[in-house]
Short mmCIF file of C-alpha atoms in Angstrom, two decimals:
data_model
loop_
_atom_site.label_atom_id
_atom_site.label_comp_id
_atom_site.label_asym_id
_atom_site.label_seq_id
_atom_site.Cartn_x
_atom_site.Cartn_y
_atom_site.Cartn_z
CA UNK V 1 72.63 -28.81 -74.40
CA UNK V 2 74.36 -30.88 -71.78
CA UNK V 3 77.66 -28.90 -71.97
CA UNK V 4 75.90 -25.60 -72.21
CA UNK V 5 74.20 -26.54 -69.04
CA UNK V 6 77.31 -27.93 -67.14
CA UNK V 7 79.13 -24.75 -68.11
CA UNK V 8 76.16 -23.05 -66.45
CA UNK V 9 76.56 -24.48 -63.21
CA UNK V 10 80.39 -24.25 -63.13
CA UNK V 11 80.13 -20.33 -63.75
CA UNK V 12 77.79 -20.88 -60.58
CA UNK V 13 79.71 -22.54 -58.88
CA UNK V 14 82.81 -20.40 -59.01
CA UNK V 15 80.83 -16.79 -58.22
CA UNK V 16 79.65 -18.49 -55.11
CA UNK V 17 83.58 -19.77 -54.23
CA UNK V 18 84.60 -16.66 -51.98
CA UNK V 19 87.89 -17.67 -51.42
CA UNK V 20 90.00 -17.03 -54.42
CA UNK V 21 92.61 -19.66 -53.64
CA UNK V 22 90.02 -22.03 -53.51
CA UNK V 23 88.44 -20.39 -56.67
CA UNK V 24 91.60 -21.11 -58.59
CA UNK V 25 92.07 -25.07 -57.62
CA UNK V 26 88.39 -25.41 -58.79
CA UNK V 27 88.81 -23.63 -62.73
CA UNK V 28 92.07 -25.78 -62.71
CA UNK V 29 90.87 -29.22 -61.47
CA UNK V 30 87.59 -29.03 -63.91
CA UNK V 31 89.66 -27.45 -66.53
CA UNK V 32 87.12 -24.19 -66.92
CA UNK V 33 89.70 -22.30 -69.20
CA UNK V 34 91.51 -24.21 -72.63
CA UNK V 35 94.39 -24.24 -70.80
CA UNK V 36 96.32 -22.89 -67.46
CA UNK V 37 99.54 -23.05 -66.49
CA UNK V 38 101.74 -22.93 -63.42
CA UNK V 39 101.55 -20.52 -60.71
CA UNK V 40 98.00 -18.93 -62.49
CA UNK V 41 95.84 -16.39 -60.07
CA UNK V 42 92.53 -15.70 -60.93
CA UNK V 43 90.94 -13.49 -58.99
CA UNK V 44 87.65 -12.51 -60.48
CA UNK V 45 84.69 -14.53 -59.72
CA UNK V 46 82.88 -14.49 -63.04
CA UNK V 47 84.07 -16.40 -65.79
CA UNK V 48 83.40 -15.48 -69.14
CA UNK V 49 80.78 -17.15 -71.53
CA UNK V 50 83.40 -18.99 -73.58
CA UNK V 51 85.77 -20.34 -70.96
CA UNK V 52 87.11 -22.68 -73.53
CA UNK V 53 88.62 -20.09 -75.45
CA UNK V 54 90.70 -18.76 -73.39
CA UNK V 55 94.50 -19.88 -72.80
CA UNK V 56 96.41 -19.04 -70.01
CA UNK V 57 100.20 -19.08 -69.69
CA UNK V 58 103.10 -19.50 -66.64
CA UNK V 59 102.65 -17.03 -64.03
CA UNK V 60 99.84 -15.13 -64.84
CA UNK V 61 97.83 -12.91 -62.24
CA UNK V 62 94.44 -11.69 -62.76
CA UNK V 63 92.99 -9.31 -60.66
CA UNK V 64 89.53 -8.52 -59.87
CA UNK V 65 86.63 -7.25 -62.00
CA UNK V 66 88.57 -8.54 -65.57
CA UNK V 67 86.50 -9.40 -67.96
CA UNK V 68 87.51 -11.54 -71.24
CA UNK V 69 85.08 -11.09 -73.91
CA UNK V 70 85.69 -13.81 -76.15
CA UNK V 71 82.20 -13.14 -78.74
CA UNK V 72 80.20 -10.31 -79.83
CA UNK V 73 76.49 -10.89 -80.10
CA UNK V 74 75.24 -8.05 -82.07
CA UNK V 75 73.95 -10.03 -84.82
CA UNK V 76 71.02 -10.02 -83.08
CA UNK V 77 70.62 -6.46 -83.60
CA UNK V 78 71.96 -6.74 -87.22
CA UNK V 79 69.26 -9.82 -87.65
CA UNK V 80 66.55 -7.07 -87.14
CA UNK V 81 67.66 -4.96 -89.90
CA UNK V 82 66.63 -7.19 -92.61
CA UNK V 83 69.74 -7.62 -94.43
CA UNK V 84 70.77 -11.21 -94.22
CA UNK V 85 71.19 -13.46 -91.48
CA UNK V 86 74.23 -12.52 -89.26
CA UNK V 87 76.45 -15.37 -87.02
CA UNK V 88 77.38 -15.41 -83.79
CA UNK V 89 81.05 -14.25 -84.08
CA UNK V 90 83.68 -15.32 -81.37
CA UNK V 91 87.71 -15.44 -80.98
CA UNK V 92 90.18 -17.07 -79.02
CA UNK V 93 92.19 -15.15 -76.10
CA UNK V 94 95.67 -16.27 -75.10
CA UNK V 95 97.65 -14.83 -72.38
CA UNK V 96 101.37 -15.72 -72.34
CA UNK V 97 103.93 -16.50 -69.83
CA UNK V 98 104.83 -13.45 -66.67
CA UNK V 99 101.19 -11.51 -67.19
CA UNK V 100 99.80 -8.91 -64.90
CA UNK V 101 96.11 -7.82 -66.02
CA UNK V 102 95.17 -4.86 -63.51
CA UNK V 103 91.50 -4.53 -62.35
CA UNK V 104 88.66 -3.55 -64.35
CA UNK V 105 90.52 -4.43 -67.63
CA UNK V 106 88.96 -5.80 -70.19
CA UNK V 107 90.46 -8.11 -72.73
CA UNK V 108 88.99 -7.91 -75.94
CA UNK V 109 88.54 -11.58 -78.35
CA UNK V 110 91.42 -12.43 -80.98
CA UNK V 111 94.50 -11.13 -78.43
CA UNK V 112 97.61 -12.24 -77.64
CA UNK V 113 98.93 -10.97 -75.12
CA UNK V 114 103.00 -11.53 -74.87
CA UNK V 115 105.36 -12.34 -71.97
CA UNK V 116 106.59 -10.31 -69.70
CA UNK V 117 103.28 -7.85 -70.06
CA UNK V 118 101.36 -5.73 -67.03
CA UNK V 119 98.35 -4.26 -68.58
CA UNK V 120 97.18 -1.22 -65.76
CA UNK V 121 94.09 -1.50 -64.00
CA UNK V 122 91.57 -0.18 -66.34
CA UNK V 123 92.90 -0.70 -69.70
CA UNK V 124 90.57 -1.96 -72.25
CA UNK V 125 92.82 -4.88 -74.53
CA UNK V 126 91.85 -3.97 -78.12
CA UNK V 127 95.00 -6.05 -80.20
CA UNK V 128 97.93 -7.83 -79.76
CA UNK V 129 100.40 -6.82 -76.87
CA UNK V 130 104.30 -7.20 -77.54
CA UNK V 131 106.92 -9.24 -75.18
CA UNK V 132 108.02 -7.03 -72.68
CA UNK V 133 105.74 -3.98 -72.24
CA UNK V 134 103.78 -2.15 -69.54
CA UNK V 135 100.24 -1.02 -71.22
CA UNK V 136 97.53 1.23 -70.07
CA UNK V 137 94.37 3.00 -71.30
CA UNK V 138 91.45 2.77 -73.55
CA UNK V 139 92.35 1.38 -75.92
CA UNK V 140 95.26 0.22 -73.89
CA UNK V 141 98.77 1.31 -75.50
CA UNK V 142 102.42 0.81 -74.59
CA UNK V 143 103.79 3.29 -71.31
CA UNK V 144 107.43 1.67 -71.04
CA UNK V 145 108.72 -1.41 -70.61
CA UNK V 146 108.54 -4.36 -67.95
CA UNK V 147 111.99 -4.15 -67.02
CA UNK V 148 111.35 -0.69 -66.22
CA UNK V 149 108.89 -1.49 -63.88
CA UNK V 150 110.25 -4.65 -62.45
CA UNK V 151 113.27 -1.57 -61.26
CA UNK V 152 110.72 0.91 -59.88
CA UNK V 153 109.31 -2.26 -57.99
CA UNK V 154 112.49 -3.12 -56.90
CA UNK V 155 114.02 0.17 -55.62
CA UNK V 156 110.52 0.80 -53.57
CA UNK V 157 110.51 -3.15 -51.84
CA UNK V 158 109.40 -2.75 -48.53
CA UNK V 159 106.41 -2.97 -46.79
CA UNK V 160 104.88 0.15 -45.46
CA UNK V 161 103.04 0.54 -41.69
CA UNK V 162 99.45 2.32 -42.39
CA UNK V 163 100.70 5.48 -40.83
CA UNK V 164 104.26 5.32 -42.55
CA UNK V 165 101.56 5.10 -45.82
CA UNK V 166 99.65 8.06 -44.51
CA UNK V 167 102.91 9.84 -43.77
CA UNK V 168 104.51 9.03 -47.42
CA UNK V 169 100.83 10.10 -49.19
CA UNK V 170 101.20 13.59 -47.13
CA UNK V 171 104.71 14.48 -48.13
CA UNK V 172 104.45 13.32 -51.58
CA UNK V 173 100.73 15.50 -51.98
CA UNK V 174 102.93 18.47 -50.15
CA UNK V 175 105.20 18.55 -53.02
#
């Protein structure tokens, strides 16, 4: 009961941390997550149930709104069908080195996610992602590779005024 509760209040404690920066040296000094590496951004402010199995990599950006789902608990709707008693079932989530997980993605339990990965904002994370890939959709599937948007990244470097972004969304929407 006492680490149930403690995870409680650390859950708490981080969706009341506004600052993300801040948010991030808190999961790493009380060691929320199984394990975080260098250079990790977290951006969301919920952690998920089951911080413990989840296993974070070098260099790894999460946006907002992600959400890791590390257990299913619909054997509590299975219970009620008088069949036999169903467990709890849960799975591990790791998240290698050079990951980009987009906004409103969710990441599904028993994933690996490779190196070199973005996932787009959206995707839902159903299996395994390979080294070096760009996914995107539900379920999220492979759209090119990460070299081949590292180079779209690349040739577009530059930061935009707001009206030189107004004035590239107008002649691009002209076309």
């Amino acid at each position: 009961m006492k680490s149930w509760t403690k995870n409680q209040l650390h859950r708490l404690r981080i969706a009341m941390i506004l600052n993300s920066d801040k948010r991030n040296r808190y999961i790493v000094k009380h060691k929320i997550f199984k394990e975080v590496g260098e250079h990790f951004f977290f951006q969301p402010r919920f952690i998920p149930a089951d911080p413990q199995l989840i296993k974070f990599h070098n260099n790894v950006v999460v946006t907002s709104n992600v959400t890791f789902v590390t257990h299913d608990i619909f054997h509590l709707g299975l219970n009620h069908l008088e069949q036999g008693e169903f467990c709890y079932q849960a799975g591990c989530i790791e998240i290698m080195d050079n990951v980009f997980i987009g906004c409103n993605s969710t990441i599904l339990p028993n994933v690996k996610i490779g190196p070199n990965v973005v996932i787009a904002a959206g995707s839902v994370v159903t299996k395994d992602v390979p080294e070096g890939v760009v996914v995107a959709g539900v379920p999220a599937k492979v759209m090119g590779t990460f070299e081949e948007y590292v180079e779209k990244r690349r040739v577009n470097n530059r930061i935009y005024s707001v009206d030189e972004l107004w004035e590239k969304f107008d002649q691009e929407k002209k076309q």
